[in-house]
Coordinates of C-alpha atoms in Angstrom, one line a residue:
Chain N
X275 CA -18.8 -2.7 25.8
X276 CA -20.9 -3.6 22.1
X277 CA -19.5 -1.1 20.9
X278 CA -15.8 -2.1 21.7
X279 CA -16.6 -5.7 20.9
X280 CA -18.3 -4.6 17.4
X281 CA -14.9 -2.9 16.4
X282 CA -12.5 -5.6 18.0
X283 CA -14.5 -8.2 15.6
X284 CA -14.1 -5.9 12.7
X285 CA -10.5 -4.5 13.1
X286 CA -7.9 -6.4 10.6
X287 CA -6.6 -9.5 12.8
X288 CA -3.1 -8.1 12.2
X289 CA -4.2 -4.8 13.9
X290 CA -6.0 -6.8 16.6
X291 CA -3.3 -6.3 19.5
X292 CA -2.8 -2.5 18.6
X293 CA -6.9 -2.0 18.9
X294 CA -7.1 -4.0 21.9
X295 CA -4.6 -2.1 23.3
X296 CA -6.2 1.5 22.6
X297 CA -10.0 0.3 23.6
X298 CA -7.7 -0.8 27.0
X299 CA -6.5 3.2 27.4
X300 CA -10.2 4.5 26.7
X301 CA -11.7 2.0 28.9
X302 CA -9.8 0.7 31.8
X303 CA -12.9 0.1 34.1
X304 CA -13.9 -2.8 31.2
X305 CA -10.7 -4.1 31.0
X306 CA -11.1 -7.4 32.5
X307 CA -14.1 -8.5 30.1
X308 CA -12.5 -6.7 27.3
X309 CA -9.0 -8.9 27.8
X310 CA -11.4 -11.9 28.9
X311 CA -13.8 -11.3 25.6
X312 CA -11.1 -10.8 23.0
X313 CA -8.9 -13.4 21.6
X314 CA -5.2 -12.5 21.0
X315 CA -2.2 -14.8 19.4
X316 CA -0.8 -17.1 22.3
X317 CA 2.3 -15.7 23.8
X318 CA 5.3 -18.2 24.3
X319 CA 7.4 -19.0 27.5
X320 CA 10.2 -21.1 28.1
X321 CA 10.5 -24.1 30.6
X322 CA 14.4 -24.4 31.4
X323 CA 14.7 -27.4 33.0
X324 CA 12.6 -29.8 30.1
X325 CA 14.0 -27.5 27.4
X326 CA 10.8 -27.0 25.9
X327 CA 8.4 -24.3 25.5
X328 CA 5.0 -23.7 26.1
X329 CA 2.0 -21.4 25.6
X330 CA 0.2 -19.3 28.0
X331 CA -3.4 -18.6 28.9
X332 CA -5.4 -17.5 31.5
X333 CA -5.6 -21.1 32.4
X334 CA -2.3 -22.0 33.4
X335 CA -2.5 -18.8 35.2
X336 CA -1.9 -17.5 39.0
X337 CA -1.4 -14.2 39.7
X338 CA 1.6 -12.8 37.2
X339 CA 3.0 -16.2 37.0
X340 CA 2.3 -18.9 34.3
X341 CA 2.6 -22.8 35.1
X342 CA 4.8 -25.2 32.7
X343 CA 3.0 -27.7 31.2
X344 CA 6.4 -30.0 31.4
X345 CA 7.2 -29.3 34.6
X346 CA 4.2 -27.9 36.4
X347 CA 6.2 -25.4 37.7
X348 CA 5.0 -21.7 37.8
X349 CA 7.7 -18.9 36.1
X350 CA 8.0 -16.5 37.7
X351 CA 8.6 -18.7 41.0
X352 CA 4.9 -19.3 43.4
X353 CA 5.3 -21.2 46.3
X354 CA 1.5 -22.0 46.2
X355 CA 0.6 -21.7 42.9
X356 CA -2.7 -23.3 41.6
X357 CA -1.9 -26.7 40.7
X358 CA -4.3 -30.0 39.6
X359 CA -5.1 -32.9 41.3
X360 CA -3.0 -35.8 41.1
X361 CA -5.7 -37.4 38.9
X362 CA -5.6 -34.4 36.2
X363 CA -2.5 -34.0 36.4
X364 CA -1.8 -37.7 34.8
X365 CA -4.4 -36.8 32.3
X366 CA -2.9 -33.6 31.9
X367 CA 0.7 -35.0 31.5
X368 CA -0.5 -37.6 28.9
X369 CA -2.3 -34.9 27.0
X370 CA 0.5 -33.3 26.1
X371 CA 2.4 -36.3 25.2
X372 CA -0.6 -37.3 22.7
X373 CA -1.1 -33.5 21.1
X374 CA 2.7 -33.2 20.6
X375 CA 2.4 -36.0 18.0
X376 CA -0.6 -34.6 16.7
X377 CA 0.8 -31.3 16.4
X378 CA 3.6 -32.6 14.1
X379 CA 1.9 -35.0 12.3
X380 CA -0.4 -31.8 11.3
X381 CA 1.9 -28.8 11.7
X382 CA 5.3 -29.9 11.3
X383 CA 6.5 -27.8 14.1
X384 CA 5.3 -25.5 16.0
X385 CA 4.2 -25.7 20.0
X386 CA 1.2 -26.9 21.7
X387 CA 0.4 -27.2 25.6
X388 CA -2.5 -28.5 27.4
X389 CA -4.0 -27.5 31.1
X390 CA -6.7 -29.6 32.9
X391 CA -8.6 -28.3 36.1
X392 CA -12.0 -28.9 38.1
X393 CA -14.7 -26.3 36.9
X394 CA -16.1 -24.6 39.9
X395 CA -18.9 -26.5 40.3
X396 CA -16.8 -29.6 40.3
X397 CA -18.4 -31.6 38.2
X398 CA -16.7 -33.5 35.6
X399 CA -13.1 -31.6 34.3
X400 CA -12.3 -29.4 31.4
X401 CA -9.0 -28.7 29.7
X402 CA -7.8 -26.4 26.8
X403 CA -5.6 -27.4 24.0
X404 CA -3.4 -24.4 22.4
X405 CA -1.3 -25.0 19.9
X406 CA 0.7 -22.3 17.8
X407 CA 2.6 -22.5 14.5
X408 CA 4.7 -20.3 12.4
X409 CA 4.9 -21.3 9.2
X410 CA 6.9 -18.1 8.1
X411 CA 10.0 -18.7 6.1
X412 CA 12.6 -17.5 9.3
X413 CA 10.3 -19.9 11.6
X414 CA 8.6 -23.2 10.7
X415 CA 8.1 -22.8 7.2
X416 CA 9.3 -25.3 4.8
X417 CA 8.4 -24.9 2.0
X418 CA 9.6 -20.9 1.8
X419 CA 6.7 -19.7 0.8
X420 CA 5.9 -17.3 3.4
X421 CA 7.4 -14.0 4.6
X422 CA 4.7 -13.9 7.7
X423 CA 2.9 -16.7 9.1
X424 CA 0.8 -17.5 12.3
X425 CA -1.8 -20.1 13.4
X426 CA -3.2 -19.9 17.1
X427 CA -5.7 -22.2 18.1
X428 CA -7.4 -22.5 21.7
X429 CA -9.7 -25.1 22.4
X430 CA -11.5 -25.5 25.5
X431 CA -13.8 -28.5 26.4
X432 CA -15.6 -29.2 29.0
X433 CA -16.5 -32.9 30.1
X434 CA -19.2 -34.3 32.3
X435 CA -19.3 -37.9 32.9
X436 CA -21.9 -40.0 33.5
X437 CA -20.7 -42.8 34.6
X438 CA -23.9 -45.1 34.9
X439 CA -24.4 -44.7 31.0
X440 CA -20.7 -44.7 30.8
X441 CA -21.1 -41.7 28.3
X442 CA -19.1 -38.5 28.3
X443 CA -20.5 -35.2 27.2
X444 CA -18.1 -32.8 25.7
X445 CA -18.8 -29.4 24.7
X446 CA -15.9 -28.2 22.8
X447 CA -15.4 -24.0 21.8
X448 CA -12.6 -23.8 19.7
X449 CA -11.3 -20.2 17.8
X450 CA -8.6 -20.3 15.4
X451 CA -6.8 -16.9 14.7
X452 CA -4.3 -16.8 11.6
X453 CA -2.3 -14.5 9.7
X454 CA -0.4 -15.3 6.4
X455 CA 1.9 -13.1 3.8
X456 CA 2.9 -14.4 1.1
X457 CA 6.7 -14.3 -0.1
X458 CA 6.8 -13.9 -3.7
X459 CA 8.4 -10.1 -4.0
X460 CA 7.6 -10.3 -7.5
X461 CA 4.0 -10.0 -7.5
X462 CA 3.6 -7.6 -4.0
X463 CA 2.5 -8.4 -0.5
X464 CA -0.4 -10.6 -0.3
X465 CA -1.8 -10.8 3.0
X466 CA -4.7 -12.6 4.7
X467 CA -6.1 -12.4 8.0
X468 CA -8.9 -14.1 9.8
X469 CA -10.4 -15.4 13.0
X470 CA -13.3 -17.9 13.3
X471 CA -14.9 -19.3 16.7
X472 CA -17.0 -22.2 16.6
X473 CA -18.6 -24.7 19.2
X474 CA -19.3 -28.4 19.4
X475 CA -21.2 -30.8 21.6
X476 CA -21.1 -34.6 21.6
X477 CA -22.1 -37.1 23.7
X478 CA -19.4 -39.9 23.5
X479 CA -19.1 -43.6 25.3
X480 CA -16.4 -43.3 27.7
X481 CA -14.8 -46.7 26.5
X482 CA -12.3 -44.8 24.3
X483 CA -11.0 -42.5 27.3
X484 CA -11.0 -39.1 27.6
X485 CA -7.9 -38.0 25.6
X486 CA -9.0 -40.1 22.9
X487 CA -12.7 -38.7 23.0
X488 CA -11.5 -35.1 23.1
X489 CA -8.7 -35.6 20.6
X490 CA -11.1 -37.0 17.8
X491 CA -13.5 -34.1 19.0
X492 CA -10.6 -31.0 18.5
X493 CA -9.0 -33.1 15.2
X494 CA -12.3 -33.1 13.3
X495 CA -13.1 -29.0 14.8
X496 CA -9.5 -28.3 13.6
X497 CA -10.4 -29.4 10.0
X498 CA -13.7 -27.9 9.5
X499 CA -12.1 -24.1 10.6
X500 CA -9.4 -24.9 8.0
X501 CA -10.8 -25.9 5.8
X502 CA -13.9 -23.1 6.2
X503 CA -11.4 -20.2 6.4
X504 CA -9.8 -21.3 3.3
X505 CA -12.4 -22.2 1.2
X506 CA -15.6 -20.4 2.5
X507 CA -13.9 -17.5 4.0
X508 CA -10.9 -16.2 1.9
X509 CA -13.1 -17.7 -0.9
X510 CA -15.5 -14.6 0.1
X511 CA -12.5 -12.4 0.1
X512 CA -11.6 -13.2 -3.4
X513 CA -15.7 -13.2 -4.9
X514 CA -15.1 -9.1 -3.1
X515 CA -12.3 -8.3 -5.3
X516 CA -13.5 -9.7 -8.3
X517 CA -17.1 -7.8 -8.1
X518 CA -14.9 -4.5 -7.7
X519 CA -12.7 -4.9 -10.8
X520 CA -14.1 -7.8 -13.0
X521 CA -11.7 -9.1 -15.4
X522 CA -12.3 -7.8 -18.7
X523 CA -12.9 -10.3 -22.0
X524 CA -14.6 -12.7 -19.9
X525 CA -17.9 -13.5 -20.5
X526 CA -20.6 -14.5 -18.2
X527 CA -23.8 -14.0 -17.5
X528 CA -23.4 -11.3 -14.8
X529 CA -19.9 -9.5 -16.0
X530 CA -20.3 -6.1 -17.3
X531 CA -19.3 -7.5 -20.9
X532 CA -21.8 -10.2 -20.7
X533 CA -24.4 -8.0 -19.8
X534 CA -23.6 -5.5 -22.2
X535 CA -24.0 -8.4 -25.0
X536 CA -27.1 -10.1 -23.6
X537 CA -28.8 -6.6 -24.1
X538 CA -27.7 -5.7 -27.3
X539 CA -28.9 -9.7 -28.6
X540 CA -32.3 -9.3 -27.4
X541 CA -32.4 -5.9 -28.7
X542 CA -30.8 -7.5 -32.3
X543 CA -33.7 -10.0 -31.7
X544 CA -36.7 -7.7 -31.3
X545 CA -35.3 -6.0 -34.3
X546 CA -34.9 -8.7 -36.4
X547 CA -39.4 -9.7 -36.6
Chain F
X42 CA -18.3 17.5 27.1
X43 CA -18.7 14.7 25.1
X44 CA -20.2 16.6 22.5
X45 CA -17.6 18.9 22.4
X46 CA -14.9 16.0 22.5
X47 CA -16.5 14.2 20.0
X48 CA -16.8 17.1 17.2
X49 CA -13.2 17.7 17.9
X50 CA -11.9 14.0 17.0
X51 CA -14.5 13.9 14.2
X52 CA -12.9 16.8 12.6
X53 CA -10.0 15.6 12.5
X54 CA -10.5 11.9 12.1
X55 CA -13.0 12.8 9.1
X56 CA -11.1 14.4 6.3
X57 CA -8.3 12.1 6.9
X58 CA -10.6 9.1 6.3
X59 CA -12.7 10.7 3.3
X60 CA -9.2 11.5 1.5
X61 CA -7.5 7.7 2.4
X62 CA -10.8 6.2 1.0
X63 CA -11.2 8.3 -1.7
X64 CA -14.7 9.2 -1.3
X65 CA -16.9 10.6 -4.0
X66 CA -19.4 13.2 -3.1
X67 CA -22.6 14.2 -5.3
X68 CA -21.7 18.1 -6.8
X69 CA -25.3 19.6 -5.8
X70 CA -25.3 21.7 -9.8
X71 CA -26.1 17.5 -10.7
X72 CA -22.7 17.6 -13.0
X73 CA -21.7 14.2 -11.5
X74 CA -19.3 13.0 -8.8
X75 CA -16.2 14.7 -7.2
X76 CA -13.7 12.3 -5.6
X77 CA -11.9 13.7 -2.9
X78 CA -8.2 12.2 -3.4
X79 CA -5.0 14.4 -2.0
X80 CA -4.1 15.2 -5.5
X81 CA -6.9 17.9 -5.6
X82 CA -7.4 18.8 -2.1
X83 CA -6.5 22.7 -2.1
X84 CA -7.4 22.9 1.3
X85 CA -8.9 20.8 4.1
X86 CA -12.6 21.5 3.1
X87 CA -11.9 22.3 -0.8
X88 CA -11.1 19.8 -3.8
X89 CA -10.7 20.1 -7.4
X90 CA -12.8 18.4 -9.5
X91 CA -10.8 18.5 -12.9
X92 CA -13.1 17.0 -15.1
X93 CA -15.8 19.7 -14.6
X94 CA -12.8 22.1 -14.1
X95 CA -15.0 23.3 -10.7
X96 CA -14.0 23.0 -6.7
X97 CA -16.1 21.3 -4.7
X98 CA -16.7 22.4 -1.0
X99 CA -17.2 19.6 1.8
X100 CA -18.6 18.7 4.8
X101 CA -16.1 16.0 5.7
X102 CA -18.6 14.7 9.3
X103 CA -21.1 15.1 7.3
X104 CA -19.8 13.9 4.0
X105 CA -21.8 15.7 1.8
X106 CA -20.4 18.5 -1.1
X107 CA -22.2 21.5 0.0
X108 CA -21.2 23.8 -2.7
X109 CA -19.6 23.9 -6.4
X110 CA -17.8 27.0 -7.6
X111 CA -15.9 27.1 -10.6
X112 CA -11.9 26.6 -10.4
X113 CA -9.5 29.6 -10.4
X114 CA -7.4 29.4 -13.0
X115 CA -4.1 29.3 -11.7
X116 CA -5.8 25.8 -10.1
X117 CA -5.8 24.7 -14.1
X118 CA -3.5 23.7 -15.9
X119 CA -2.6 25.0 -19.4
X120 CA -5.0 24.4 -22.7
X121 CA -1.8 22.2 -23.6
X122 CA -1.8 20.1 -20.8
X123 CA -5.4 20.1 -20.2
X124 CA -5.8 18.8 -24.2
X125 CA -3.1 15.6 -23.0
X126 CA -5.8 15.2 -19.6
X127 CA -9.0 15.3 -21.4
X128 CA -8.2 12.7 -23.6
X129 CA -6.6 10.2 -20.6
X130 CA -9.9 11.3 -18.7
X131 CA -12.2 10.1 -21.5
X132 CA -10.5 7.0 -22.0
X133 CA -10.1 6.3 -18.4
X134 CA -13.5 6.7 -18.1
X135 CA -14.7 4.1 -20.6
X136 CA -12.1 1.6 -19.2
X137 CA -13.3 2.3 -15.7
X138 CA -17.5 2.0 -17.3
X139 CA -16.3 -1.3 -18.2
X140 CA -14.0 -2.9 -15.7
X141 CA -15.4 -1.2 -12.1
X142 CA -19.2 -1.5 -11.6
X143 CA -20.0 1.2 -9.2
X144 CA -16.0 2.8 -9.7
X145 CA -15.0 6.5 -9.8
X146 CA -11.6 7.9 -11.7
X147 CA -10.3 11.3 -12.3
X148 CA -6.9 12.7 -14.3
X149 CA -5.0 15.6 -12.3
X150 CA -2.2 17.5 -13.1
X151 CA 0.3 17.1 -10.6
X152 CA 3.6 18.6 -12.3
X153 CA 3.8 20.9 -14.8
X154 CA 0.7 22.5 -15.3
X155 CA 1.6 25.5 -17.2
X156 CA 3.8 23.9 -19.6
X157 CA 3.1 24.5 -23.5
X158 CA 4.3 22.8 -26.3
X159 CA 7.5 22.2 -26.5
X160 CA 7.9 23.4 -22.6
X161 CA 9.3 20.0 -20.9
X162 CA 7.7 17.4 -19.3
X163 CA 4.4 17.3 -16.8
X164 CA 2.8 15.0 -15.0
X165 CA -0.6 13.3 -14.9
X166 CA -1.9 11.6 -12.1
X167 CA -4.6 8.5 -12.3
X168 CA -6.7 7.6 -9.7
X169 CA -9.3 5.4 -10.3
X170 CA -11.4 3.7 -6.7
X171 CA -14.2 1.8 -6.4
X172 CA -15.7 0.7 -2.9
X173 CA -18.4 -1.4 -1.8
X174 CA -19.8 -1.6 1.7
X175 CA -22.7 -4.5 2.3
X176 CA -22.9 -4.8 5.9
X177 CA -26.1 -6.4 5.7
X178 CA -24.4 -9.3 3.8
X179 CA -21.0 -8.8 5.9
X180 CA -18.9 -7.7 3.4
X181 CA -16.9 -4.8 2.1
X182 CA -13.7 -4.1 -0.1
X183 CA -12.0 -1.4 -2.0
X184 CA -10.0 -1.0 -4.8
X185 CA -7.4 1.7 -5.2
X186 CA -5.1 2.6 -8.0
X187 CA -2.9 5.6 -8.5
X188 CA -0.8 6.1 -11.5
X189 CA 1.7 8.6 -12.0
X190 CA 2.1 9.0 -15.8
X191 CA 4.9 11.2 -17.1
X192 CA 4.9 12.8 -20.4
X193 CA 7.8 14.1 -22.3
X194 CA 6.2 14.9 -25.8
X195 CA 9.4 15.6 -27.5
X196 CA 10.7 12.0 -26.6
X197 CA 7.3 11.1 -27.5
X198 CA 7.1 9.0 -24.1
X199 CA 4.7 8.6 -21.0
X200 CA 6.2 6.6 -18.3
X201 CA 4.5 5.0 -15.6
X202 CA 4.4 4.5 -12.1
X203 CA 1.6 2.9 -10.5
X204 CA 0.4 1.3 -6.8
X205 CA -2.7 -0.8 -7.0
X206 CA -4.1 -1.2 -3.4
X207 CA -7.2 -3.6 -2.7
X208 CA -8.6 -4.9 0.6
X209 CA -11.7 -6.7 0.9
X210 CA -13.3 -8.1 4.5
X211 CA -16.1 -10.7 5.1
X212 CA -17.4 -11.1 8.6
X213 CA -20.2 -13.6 8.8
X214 CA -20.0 -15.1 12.1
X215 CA -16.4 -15.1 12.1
X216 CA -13.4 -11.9 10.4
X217 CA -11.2 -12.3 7.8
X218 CA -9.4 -9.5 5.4
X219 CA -7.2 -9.4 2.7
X220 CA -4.7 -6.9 1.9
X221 CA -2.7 -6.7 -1.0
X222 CA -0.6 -4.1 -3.4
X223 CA 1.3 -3.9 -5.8
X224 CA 4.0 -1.2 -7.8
X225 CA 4.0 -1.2 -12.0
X226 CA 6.7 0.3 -13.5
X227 CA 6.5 1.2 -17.2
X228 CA 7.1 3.3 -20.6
X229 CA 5.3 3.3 -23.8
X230 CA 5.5 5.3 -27.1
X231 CA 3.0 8.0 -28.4
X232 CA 2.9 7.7 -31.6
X233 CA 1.5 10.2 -34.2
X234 CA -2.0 9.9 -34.9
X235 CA -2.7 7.5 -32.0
X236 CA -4.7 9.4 -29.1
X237 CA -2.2 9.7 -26.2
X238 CA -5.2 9.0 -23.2
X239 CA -5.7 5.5 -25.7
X240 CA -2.6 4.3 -25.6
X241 CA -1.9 5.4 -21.9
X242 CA -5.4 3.9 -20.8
X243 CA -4.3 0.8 -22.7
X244 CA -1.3 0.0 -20.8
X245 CA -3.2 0.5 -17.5
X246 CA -5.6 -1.7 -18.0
X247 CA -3.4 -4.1 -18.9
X248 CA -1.1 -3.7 -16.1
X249 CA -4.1 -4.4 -13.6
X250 CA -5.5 -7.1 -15.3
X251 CA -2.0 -8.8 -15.0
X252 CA -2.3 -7.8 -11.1
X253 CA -5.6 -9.5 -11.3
X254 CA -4.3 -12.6 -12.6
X255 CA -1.2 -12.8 -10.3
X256 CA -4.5 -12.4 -7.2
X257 CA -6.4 -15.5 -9.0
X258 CA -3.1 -17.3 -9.1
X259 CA -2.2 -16.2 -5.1
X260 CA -5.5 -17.8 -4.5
X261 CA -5.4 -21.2 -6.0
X262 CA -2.4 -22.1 -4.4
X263 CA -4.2 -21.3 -0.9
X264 CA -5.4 -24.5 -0.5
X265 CA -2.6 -26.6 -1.5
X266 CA -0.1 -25.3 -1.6
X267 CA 0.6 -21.8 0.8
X268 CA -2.1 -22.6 3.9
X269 CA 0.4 -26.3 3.7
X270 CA 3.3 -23.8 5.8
X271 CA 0.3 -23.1 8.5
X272 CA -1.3 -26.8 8.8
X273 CA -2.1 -29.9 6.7
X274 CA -5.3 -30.5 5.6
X275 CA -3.7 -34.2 6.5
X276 CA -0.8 -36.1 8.3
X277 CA 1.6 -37.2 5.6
X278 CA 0.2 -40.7 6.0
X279 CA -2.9 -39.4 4.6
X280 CA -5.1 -40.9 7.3
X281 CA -6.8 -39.2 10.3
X282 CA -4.2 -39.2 13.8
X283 CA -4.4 -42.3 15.7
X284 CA -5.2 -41.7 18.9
X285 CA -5.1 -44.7 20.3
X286 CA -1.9 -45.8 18.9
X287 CA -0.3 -42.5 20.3
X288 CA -1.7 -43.2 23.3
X289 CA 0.1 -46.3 23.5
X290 CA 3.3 -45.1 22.2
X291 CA 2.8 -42.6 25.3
X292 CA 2.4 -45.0 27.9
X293 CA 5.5 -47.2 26.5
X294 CA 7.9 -44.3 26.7
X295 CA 6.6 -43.3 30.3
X296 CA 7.1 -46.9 31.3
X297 CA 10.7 -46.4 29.7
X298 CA 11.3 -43.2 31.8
X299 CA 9.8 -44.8 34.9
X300 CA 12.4 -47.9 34.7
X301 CA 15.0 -45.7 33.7
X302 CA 14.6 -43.6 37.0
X303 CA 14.3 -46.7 39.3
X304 CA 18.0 -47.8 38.3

């Protein structure tokens, strides 16, 4: 199983459903941590009667079937599928109200769905946030300026209340998986891929409510992975490139032409006594 | 059984690595590097080295070059050809000395090899690679570049045709890669008492740096302007989400639907 998880956190995220798939056919008695273990872009379902869609996880799931966020009905049909109490439900419900806005405001389109339960321990609730965009130039794009591009993002946080203190605990583990090709034919396919997973605890007064607790929580998660994939991580993918073929006629102190001229001043300089 | 199974996919998933990555090997006689590139594999275990004008024998599991023999020469190509590759060779090899720390390059003849003067056009093929592997500091990449040059010396031409290929991965505590390519397509003039591998070297390097620029520009606009079509870094109102407004503007529009169902 290290071994399968080394190469599943190595493969190229675009490749990532291909190698789960073939670690799947050479080991099917670990299939159940693999699936559980690796994260894979959301798949999308369709709720008929609200017209909307939403995202599936193992979550919302019973059996084959996946429940509606909208409707909290189960496709295919279950006559007894898992559902939430009452009590989550409303939380639930609301949720997805609030992280539809959200998920404009931030993504201009795209789709986003939220499922609460009751850990088994029953203490306290947790609920995951997905939300998936693509920005691609036949999807959400708008500005054109991609040929392929995907965000997924789960977040799962788990609350615990403490209701003498009146303080929440959230502990919030959030992975964000994207993919993104540029457009411009001229200049050839430039593609980057990435996943990150990070965690988060805070211990929060419960005045605010929950939704607004955990929204605040995932909002300020959300912008640290973008902003470390684009700036830390792709950074690191451009500082690779640029060791492997250096651009020539620049000069600094550890190019191959700076070098070159640093050594041949100090030689100058010895001669020169 | 396992070992068996295991020797089996490792011969054949072996070579076809080594020769997609371009591997160099250390020729045991110490007369440098051969890189193992489909333009001189002769067969699965032998490759040409045409700078030492010598075939290299491999271990592909074990990548390691366990023997050097020098080349046949119906595996050479003529003293007219070779005089048009020795001198792309020696001036690939300072551009590469300059512009790829750690790089490897080598000039075959892919078309043509026994044409003389005045014969007709051949073919030289450009490979230059250089990869670097730091797992310890989580990174790798490779850069790949292939350039089919043609030469008619009675036109006095060499035309171009080139694929650049890079990919680079970091993976500290998270995994993201970059893949990118691009095609070149040009012609130049050799003129009389200019060295041909000069002027041919010339326009490569210049043709990748321009690929190197168009990278530096593809990143830039990253933050901006291209990850803008995935998420903002903002709203448009330029302020964080307000939750508890949204929350309200929740609860008004379920009032709404709940008085709209009781009529």
């Amino acid at each position: 199983m290290e071994a399968a998880m080394d190469l599943m956190r190595r493969m190229p995220p675009s490749l990532s459903q291909q190698a789960l798939d073939s670690l799947l056919a050479l080991l099917p008695a670990h299939s159940s941590e693999l699936l559980s273990r690796s994260d894979q872009p959301l798949q999308v379902a369709y709720d008929e009667e609200f017209d909307k869609h939403y995202l599936l996880c193992d979550y919302n799931r019973d059996g084959d079937s996946y429940r509606s966020p909208w409707s909290s009905k189960y496709k295919p049909e279950l006559e007894d599928g898992v559902q939430p109490s009452p009590e989550l439900r409303k939380l639930e419900q609301e949720a997805n109200e609030v992280f539809a806005i959200y998920r404009d405001q931030y993504y201009e389109g795209g789709i986003s769905s939220v499922y609460v339960w009751e850990p088994e321990d029953g203490k306290g609730f947790a609920a995951c946030v997905l939300i998936k965009k693509d920005g691609s130039d036949g999807g959400d794009g708008r500005r054109g300026l991609l040929q392929e591009g995907a965000w997924d993002a789960i977040h799962v946080v788990e609350v615990k209340e403490d209701q003498e203190r009146q303080m929440g605990h959230y502990c919030l583990t959030s992975t964000v998986m994207l993919a993104l090709t540029t457009a411009n034919r001229a200049s050839g396919p430039f593609s980057l891929s990435g996943s990150i997973t990070r965690q988060m605890e805070s211990d929060i007064s419960l005045e605010p409510g929950h939704l607004c607790n955990m929204g605040r929580l995932i909002e300020e998660m959300e912008s640290k992975l973008r902003n470390g994939l684009d700036q830390v991580y792709f950074g690191k993918t451009k500082e690779v490139v640029f060791t492997l073929r250096e651009p020539l006629g620049v000069m600094s102190a550890s190019s191959h032409v700076g070098q070159t001229l640093q050594r041949m001043i100090v030689n100058d300089l010895a001669h020169s006594r | 059984m396992d070992e068996r199974l295991y020797d089996q996919a490792a011969k054949e998933a072996f070579p076809e690595y080594n020769v997609k990555n371009m591997i160099s090997l250390e020729m045991p006689d110490g007369s440098g590097q051969v890189l193992l590139t489909e333009f001189g594999q002769l067969d699965r275990s032998r490759y040409l080295d045409p700078r030492t004008a010598s075939v290299a024998v491999v271990d592909h599991v074990k990548q390691v070059c366990t023997e050097v023999r020098p080349a046949d020469d119906e595996d050479l190509p003529s003293a007219y050809v070779e005089g048009f590759r020795f001198s792309v060779d020696a001036a690939l090899m300072k551009y590469v000395d300059d512009a790829f720390q750690g790089g490897e390059c080598s000039v075959y003849c892919t078309k043509g090899k026994d044409v003389e003067k005045s014969g007709g056009e051949f073919e030289l093929t450009v490979v230059i690679c250089n990869s670097s592997y730091s797992p310890k500091n989580f990174r790798g990449g490779c850069w790949q570049s292939v350039w089919r040059v043609l030469i008619n010396e009675e036109l006095r031409t060499a035309t171009l045709q080139g694929t650049i290929s890079v990919n680079a991965h970091y993976f500290e505590e998270g995994n993201v890669q970059l893949e990118s390519s691009r095609k070149f397509n040009d012609t130049v003039t050799l003129q009389d008492g200019k060295d041909a591998g000069t002027t041919i070297v010339h326009v490569i390097e210049h043709l990748e740096s321009v690929y190197l620029s168009s990278l530096e520009e593809q990143y830039s606009n990253l933050s901006d302007r291209t990850f803008k079509e995935l998420r903002r870094k903002l709203p448009v109102t330029r302020t964080l989400f307000q939750w508890d407004k949204a929350l309200q503007l929740s609860l008004t529009r379920e009032i709404t639907r709940e008085f709209s169902n009781k009529r």
